[in-house]
CSV table of N, CA and C in Angstrom, one decimal:
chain,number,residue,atom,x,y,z
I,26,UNK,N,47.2,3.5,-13.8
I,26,UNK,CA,46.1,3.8,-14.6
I,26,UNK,C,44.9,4.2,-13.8
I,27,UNK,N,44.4,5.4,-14.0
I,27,UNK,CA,42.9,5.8,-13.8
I,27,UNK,C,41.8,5.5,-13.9
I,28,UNK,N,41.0,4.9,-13.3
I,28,UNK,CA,39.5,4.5,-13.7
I,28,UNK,C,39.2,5.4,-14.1
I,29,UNK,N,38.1,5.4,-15.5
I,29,UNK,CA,37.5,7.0,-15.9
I,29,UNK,C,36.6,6.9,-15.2
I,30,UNK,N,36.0,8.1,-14.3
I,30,UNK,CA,34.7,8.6,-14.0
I,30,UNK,C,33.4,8.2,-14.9
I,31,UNK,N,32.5,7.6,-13.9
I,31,UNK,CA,31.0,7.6,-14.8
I,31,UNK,C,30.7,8.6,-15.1
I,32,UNK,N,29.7,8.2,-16.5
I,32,UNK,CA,29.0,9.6,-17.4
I,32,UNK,C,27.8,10.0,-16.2
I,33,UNK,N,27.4,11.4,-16.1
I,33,UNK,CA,26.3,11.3,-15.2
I,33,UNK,C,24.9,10.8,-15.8
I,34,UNK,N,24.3,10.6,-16.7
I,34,UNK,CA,23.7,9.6,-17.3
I,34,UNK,C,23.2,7.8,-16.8
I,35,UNK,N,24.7,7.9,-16.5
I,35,UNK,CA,25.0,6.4,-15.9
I,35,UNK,C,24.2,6.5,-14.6
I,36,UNK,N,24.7,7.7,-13.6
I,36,UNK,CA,24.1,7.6,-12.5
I,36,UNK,C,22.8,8.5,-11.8
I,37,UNK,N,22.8,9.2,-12.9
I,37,UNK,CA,21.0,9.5,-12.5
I,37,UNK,C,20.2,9.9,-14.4
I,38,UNK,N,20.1,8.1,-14.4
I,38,UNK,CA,19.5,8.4,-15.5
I,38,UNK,C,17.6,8.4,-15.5
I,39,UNK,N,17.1,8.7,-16.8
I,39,UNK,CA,16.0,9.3,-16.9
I,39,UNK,C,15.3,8.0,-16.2
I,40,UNK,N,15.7,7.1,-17.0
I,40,UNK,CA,14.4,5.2,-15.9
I,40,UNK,C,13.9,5.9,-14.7
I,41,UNK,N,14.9,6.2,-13.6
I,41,UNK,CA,15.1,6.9,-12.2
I,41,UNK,C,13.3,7.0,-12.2
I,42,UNK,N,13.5,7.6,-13.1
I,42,UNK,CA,12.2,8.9,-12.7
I,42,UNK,C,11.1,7.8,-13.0
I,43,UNK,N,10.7,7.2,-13.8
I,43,UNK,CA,10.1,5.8,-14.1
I,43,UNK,C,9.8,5.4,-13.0
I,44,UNK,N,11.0,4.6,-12.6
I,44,UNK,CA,10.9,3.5,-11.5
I,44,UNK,C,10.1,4.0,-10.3
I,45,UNK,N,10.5,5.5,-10.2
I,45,UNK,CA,9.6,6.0,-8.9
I,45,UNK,C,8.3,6.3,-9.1
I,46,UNK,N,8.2,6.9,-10.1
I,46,UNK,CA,6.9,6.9,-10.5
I,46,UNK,C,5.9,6.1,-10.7
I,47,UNK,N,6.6,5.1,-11.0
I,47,UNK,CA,5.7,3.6,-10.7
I,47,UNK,C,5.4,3.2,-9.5
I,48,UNK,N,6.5,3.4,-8.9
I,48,UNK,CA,6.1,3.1,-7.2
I,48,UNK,C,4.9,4.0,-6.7
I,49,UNK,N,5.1,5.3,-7.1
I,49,UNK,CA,3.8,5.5,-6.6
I,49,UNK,C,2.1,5.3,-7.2
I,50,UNK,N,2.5,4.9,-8.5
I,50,UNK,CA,1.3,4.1,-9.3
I,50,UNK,C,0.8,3.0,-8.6
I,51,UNK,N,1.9,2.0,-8.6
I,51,UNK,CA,1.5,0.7,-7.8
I,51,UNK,C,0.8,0.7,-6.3
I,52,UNK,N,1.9,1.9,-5.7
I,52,UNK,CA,0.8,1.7,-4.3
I,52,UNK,C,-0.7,2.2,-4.1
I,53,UNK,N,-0.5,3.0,-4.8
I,53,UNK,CA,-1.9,4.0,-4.7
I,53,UNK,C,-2.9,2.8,-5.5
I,54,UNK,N,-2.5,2.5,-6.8
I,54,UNK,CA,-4.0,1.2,-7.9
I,54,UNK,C,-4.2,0.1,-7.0
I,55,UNK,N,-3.0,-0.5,-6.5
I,55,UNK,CA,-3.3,-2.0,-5.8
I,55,UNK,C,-3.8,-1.9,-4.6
I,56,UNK,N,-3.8,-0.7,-3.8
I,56,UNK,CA,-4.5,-0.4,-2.1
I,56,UNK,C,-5.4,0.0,-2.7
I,57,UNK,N,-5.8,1.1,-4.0
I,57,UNK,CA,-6.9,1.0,-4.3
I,57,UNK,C,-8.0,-0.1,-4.8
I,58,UNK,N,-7.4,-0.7,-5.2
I,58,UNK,CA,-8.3,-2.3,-5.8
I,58,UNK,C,-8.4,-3.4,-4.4
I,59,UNK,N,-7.8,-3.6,-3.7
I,59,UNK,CA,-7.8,-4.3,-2.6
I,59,UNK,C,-9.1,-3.4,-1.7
I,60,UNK,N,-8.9,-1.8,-1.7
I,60,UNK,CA,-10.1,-1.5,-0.9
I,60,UNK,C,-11.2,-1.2,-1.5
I,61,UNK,N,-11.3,-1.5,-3.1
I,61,UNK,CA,-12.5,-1.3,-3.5
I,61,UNK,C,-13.1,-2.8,-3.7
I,62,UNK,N,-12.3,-4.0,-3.3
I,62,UNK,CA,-12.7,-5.5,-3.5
I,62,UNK,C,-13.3,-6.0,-2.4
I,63,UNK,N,-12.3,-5.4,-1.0
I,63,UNK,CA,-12.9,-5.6,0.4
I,63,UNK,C,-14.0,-5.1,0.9
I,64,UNK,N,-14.6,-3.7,-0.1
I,64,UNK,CA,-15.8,-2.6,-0.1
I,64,UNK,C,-16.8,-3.2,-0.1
I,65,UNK,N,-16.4,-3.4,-1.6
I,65,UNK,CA,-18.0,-4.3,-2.5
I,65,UNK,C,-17.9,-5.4,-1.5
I,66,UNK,N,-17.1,-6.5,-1.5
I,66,UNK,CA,-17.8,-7.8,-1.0
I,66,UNK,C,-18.2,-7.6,0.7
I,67,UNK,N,-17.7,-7.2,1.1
I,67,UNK,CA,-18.1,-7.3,2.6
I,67,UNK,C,-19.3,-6.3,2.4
I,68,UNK,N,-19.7,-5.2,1.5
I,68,UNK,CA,-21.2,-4.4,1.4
I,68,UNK,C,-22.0,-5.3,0.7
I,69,UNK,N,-22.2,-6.6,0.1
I,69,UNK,CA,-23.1,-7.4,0.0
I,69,UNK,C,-23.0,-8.2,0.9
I,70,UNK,N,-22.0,-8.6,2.0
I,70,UNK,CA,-23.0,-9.1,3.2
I,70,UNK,C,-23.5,-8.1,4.4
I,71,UNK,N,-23.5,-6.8,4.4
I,71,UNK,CA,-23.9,-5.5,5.1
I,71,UNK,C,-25.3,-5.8,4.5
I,72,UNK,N,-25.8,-6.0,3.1
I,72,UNK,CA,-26.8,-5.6,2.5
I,72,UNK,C,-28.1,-7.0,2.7
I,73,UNK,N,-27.1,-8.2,3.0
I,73,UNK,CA,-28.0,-9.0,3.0
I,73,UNK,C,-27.9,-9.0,5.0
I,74,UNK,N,-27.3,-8.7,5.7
I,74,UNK,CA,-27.6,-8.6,6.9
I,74,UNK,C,-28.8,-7.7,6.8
I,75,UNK,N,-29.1,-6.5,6.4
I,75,UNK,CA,-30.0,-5.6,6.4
I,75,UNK,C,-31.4,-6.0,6.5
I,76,UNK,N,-31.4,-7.2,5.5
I,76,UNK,CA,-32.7,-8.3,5.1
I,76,UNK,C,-32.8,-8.7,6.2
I,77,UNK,N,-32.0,-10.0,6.9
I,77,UNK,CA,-32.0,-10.4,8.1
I,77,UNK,C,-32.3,-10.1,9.2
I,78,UNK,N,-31.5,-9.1,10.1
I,78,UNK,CA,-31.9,-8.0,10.9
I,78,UNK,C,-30.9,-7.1,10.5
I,79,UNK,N,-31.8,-6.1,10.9
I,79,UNK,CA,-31.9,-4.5,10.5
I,79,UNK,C,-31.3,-3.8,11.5
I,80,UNK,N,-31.4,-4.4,13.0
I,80,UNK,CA,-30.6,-3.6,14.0
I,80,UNK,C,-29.4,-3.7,13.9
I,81,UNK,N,-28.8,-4.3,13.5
I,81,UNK,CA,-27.3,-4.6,13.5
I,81,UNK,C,-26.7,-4.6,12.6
I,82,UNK,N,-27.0,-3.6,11.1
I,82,UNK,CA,-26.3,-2.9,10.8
I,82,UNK,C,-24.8,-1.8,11.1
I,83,UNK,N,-25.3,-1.5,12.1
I,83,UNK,CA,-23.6,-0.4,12.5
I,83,UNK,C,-22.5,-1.3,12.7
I,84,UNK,N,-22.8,-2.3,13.7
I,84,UNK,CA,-22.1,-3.3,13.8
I,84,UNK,C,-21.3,-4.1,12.8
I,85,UNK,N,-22.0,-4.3,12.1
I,85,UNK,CA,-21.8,-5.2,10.5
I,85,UNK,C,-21.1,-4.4,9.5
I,86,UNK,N,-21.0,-3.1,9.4
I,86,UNK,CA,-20.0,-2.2,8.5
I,86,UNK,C,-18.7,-2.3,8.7
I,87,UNK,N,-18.2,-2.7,10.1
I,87,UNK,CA,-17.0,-2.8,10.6
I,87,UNK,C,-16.0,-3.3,9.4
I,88,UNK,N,-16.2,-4.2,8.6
I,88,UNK,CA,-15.8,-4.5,7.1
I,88,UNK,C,-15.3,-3.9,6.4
I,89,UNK,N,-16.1,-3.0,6.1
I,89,UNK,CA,-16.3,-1.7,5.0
I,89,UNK,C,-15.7,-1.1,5.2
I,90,UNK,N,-15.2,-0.6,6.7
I,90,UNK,CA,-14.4,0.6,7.1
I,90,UNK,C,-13.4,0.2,6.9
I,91,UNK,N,-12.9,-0.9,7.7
I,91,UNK,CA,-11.7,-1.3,7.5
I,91,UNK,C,-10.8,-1.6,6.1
I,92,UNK,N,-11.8,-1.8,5.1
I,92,UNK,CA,-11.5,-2.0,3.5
I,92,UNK,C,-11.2,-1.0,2.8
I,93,UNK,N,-12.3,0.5,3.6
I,93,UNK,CA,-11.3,1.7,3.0
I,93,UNK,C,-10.1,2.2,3.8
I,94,UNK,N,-9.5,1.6,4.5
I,94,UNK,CA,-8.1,2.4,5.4
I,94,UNK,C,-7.3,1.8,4.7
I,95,UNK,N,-6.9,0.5,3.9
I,95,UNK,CA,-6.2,0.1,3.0
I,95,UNK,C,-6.0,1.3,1.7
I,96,UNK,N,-6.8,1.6,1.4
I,96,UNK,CA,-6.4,3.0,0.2
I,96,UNK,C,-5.9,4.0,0.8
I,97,UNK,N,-6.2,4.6,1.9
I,97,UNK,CA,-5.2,5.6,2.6
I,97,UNK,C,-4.1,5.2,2.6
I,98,UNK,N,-3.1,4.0,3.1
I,98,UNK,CA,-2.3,3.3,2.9
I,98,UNK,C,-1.5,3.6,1.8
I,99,UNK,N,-1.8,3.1,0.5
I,99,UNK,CA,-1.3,3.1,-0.6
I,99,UNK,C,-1.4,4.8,-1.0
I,100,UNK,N,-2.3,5.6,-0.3
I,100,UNK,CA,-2.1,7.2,-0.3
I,100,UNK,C,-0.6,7.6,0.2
I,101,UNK,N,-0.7,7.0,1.7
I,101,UNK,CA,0.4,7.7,2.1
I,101,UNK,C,1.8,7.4,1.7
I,102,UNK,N,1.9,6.3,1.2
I,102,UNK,CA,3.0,5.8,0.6
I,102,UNK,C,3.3,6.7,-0.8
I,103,UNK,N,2.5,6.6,-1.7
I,103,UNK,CA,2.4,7.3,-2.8
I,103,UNK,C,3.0,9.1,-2.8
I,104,UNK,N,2.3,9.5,-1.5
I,104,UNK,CA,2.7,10.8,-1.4
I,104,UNK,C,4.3,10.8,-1.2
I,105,UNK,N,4.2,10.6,-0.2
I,105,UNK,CA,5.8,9.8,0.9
I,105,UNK,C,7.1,9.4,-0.5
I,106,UNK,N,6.2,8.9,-1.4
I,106,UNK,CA,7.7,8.9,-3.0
I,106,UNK,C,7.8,9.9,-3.7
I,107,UNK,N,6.2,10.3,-3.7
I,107,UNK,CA,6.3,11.3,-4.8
I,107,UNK,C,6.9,12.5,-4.5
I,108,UNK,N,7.3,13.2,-2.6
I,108,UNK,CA,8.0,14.2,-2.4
I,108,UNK,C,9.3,13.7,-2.6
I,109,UNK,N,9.7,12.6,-2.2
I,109,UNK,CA,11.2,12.2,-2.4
I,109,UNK,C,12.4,12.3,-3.6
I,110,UNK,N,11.1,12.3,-4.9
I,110,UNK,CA,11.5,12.3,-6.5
I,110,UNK,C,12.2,13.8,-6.6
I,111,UNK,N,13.4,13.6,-6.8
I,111,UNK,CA,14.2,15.0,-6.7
I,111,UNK,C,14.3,15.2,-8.3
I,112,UNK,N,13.8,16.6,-9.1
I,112,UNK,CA,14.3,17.2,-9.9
I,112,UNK,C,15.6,16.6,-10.4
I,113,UNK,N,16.5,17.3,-9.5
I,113,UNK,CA,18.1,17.7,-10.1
I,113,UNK,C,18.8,16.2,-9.9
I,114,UNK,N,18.7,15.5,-8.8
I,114,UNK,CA,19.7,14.4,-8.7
I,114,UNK,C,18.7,13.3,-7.9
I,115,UNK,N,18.3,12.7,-8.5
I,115,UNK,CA,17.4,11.6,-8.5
I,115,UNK,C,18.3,10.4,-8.8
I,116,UNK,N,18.7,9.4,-8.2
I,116,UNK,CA,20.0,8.0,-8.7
I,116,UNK,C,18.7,7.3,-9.3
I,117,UNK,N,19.4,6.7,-10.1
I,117,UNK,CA,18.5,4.6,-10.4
I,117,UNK,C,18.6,3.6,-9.1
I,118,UNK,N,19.1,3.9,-8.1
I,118,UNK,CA,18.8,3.0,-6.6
I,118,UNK,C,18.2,3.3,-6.3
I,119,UNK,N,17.8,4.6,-6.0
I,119,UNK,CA,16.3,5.4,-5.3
I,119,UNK,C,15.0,4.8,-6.3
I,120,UNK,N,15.2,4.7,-7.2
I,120,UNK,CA,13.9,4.5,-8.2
I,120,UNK,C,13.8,3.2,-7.7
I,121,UNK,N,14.7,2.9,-8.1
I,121,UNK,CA,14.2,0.9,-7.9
I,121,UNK,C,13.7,0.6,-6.3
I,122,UNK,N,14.3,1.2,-5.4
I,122,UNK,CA,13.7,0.9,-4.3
I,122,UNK,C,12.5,1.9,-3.9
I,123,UNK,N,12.2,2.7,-4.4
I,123,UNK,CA,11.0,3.3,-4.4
I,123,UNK,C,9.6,2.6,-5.0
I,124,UNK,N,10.3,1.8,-6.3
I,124,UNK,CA,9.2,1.2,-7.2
I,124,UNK,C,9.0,-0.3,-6.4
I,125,UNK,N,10.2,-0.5,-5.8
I,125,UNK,CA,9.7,-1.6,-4.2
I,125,UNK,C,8.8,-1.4,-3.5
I,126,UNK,N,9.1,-0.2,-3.0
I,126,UNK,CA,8.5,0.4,-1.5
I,126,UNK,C,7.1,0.4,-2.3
I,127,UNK,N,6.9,0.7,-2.9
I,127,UNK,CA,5.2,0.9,-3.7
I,127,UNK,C,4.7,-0.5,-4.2
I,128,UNK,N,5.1,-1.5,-4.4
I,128,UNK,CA,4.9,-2.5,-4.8
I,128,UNK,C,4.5,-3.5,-4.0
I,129,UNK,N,5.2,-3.0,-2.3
I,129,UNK,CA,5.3,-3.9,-1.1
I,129,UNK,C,4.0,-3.5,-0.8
I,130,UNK,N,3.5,-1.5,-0.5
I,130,UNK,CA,2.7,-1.4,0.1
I,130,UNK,C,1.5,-1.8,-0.6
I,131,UNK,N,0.9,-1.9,-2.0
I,131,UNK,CA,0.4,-1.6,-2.9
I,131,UNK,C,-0.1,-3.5,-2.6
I,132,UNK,N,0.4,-4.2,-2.9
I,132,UNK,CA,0.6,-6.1,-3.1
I,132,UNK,C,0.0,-6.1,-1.7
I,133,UNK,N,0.4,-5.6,-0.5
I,133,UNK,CA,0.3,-5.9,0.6
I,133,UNK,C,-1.2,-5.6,0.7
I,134,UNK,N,-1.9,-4.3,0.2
I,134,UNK,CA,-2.8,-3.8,0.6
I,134,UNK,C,-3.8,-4.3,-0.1
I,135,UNK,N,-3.6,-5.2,-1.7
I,135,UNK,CA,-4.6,-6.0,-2.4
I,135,UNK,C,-5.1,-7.0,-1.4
I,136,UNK,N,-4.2,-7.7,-1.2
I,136,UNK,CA,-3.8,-8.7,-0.3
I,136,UNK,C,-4.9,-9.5,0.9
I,137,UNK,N,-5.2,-7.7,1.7
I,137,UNK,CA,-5.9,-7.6,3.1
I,137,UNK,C,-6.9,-7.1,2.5
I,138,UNK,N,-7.0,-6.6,1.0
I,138,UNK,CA,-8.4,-6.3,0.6
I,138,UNK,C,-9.4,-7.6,-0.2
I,139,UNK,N,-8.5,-8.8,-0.5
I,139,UNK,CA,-9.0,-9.7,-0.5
I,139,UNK,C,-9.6,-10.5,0.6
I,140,UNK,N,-8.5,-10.5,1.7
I,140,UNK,CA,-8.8,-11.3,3.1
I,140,UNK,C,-10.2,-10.8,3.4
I,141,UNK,N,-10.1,-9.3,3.7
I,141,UNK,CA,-11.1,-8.3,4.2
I,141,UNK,C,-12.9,-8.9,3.6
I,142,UNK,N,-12.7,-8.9,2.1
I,142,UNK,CA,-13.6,-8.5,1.9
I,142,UNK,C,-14.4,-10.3,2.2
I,143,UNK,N,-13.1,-11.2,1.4
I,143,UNK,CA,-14.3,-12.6,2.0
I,143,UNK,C,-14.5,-12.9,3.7
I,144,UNK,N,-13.8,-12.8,4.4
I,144,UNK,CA,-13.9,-12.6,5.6
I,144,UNK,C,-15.3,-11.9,6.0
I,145,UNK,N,-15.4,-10.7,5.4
I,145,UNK,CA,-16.2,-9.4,6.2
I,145,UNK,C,-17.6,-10.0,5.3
I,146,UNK,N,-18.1,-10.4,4.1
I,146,UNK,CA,-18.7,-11.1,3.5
I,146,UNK,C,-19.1,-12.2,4.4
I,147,UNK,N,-18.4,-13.2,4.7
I,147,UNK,CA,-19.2,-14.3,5.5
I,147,UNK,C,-19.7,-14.0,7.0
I,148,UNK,N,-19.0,-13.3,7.4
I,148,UNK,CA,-18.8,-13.2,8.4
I,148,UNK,C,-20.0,-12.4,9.0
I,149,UNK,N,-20.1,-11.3,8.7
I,149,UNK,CA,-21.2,-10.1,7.9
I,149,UNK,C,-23.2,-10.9,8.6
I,150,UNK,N,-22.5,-12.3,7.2
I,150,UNK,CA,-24.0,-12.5,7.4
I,150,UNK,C,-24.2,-14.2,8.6
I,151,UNK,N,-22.8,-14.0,8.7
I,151,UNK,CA,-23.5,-15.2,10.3
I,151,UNK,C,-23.6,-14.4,11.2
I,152,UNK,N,-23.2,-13.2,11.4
I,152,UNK,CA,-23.5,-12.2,12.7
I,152,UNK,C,-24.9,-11.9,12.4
I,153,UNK,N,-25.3,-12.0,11.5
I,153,UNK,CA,-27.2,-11.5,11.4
I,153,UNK,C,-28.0,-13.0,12.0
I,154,UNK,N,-27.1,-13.9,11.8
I,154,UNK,CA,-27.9,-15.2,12.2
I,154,UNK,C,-27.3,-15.7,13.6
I,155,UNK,N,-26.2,-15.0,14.2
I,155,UNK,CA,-25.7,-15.5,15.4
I,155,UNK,C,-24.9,-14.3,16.2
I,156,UNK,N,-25.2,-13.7,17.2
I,156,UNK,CA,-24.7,-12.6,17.8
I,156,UNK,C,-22.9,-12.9,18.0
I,157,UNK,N,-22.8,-14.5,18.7
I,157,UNK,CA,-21.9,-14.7,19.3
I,157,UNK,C,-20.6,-14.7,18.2
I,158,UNK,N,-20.5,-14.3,17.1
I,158,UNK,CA,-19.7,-14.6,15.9
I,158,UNK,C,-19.2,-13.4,15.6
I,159,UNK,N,-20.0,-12.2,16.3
I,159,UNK,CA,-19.2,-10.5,16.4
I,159,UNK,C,-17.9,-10.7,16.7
I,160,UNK,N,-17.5,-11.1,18.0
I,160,UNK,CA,-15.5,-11.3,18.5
I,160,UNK,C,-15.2,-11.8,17.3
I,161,UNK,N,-15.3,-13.0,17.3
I,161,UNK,CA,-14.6,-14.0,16.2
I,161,UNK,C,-14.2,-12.9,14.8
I,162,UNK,N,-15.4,-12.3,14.5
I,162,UNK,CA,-15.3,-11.6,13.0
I,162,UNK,C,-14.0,-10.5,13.1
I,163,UNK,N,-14.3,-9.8,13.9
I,163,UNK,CA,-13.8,-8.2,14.3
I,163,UNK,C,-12.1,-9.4,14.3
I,164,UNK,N,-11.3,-9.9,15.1
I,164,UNK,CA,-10.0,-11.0,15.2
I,164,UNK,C,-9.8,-11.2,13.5
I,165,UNK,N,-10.6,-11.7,13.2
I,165,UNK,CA,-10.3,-12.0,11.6
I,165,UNK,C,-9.8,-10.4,10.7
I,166,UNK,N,-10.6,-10.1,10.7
I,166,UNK,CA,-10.4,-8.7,10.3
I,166,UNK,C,-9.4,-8.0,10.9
I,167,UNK,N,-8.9,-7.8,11.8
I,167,UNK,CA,-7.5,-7.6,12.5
I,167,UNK,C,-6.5,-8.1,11.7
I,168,UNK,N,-6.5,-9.3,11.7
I,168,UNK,CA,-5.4,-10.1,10.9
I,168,UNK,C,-5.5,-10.0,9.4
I,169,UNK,N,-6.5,-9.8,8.5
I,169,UNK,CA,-6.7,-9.5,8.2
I,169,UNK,C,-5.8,-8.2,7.4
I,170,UNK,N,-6.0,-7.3,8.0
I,170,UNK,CA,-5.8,-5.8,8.1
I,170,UNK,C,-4.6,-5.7,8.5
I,171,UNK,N,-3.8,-6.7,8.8
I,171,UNK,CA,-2.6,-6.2,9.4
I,171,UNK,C,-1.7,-6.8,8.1
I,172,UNK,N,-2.2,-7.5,7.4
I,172,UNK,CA,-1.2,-7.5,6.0
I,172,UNK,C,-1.1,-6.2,5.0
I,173,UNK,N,-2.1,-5.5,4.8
I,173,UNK,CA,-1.6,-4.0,4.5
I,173,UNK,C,-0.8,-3.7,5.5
I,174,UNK,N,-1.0,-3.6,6.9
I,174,UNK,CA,0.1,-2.6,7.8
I,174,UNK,C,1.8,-3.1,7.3
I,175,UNK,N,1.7,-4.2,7.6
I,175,UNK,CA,3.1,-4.7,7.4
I,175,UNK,C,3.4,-4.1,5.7
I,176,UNK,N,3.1,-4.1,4.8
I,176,UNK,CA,3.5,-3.7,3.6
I,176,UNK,C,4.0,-2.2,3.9
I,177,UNK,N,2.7,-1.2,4.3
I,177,UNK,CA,3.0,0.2,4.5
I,177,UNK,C,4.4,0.4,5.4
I,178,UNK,N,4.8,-0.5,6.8
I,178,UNK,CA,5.7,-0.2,7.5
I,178,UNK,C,6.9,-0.6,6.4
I,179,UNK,N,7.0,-1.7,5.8
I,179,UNK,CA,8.3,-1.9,4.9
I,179,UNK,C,8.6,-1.2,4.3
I,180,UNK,N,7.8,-0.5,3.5
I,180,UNK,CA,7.5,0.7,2.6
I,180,UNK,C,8.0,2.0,3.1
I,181,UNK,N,7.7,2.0,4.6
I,181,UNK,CA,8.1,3.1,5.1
I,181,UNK,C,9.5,2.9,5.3
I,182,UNK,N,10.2,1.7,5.3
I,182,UNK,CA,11.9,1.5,6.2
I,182,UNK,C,11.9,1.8,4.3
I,183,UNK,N,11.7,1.2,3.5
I,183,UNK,CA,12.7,1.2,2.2
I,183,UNK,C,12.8,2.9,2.3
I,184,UNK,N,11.5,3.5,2.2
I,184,UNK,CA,11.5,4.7,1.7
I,184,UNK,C,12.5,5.6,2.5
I,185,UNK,N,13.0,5.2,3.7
I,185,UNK,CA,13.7,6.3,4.6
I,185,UNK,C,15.1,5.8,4.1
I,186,UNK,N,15.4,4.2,3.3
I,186,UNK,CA,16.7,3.6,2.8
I,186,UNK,C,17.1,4.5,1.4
I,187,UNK,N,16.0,4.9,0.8
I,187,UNK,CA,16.2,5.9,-0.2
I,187,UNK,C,16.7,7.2,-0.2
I,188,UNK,N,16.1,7.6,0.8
I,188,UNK,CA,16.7,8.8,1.2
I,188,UNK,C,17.2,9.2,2.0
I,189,UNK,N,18.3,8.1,2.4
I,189,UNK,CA,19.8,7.9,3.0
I,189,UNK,C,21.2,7.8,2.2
I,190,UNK,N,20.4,7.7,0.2
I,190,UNK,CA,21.3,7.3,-0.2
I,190,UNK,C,22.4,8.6,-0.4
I,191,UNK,N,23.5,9.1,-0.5
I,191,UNK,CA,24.5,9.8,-1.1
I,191,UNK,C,24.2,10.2,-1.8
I,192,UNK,N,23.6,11.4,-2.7
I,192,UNK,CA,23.8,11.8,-3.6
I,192,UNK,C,25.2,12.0,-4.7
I,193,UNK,N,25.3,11.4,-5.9
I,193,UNK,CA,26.7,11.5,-6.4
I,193,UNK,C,26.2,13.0,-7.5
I,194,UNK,N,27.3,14.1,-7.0
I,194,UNK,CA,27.7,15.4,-8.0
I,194,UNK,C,27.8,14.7,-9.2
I,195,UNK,N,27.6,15.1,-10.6
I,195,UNK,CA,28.1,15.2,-11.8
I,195,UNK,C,28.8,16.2,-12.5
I,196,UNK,N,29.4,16.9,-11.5
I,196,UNK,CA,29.6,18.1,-12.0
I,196,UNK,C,31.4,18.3,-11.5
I,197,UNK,N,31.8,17.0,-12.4
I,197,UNK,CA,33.2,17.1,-12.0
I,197,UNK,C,34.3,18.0,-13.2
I,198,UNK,N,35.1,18.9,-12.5
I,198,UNK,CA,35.7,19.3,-13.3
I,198,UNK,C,36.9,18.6,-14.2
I,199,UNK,N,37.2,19.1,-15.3
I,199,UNK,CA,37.9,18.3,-16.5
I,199,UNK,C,39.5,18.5,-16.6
């Protein structure tokens, strides 16, 4: 006895397109929200350093920079799925691990935009009251910052697991 062949339905059905497309929703909103949370809060302690002293502003942004390279992040990932979403033969493995890969970088990049922003917020305004607290801050914000990277790099191994997968033909003769 013959196994029957799956319907092609079965293996590149419409969710497919879903799932990926989510992935790239998720990375792109949640690196976005992470670098618009690490923005704002670490720019109200930029703003009250300003009050404080005024020369050490350039210094004190270091925050804010680093809060928007998390949305780039969730850019490049986002793009990085959305070329991979094939028209004609798109599987439901590729989706799901795509809507991973977006969810890793995306989670990852809220994450470091939380860390970022209370970090770069306190931190912000003891550097206006204490020079020697600059090292210490910039360390934090590293670590910090490196929970987006790790999401983006995972993101990047799933996304190259996706498009290693086999394409299956549907186009078997009868």
């Amino acid at each position: 006895m013959v196994a029957p062949l799956p319907l092609c339905q079965d293996i590149q059905p419409q969710s497919a397109y879903f799932f990926g497309s989510m992935g790239c929703v998720a990375a792109l909103v949640f690196a976005n929200l992470g670098a618009a949370y690490g923005t704002a809060k670490a720019g109200v302690g930029v703003a009250h350093l300003s009050l404080v002293d005024s020369t050490k502003i350039m210094r004190g942004i270091v925050p804010v920079v680093m809060a928007g390279i998390l949305g780039i992040y969730g850019l490049i990932v986002a793009v990085i799925i959305n070329t991979n979403i094939k028209n004609d033969s798109y599987m439901s493995s590729a989706g799901f691990i795509h809507f991973g890969a977006g969810l890793a970088a995306g989670l990852s990049s809220l994450s470091a935009g939380l860390a970022i922003g209370i970090v770069g917020d306190t931190s912000v305004r003891a550097y206006g009251k204490q020079k020697a607290v600059f090292v210490a801050m910039i360390l934090m914000l590293i670590f910090a910052e490196a929970l987006g990277l790790y999401g983006l790099i995972i993101s990047l191994l799933m996304n190259s697991k996706a498009s290693g997968l086999t394409q299956i033909s549907c186009n078997w003769s009868q």
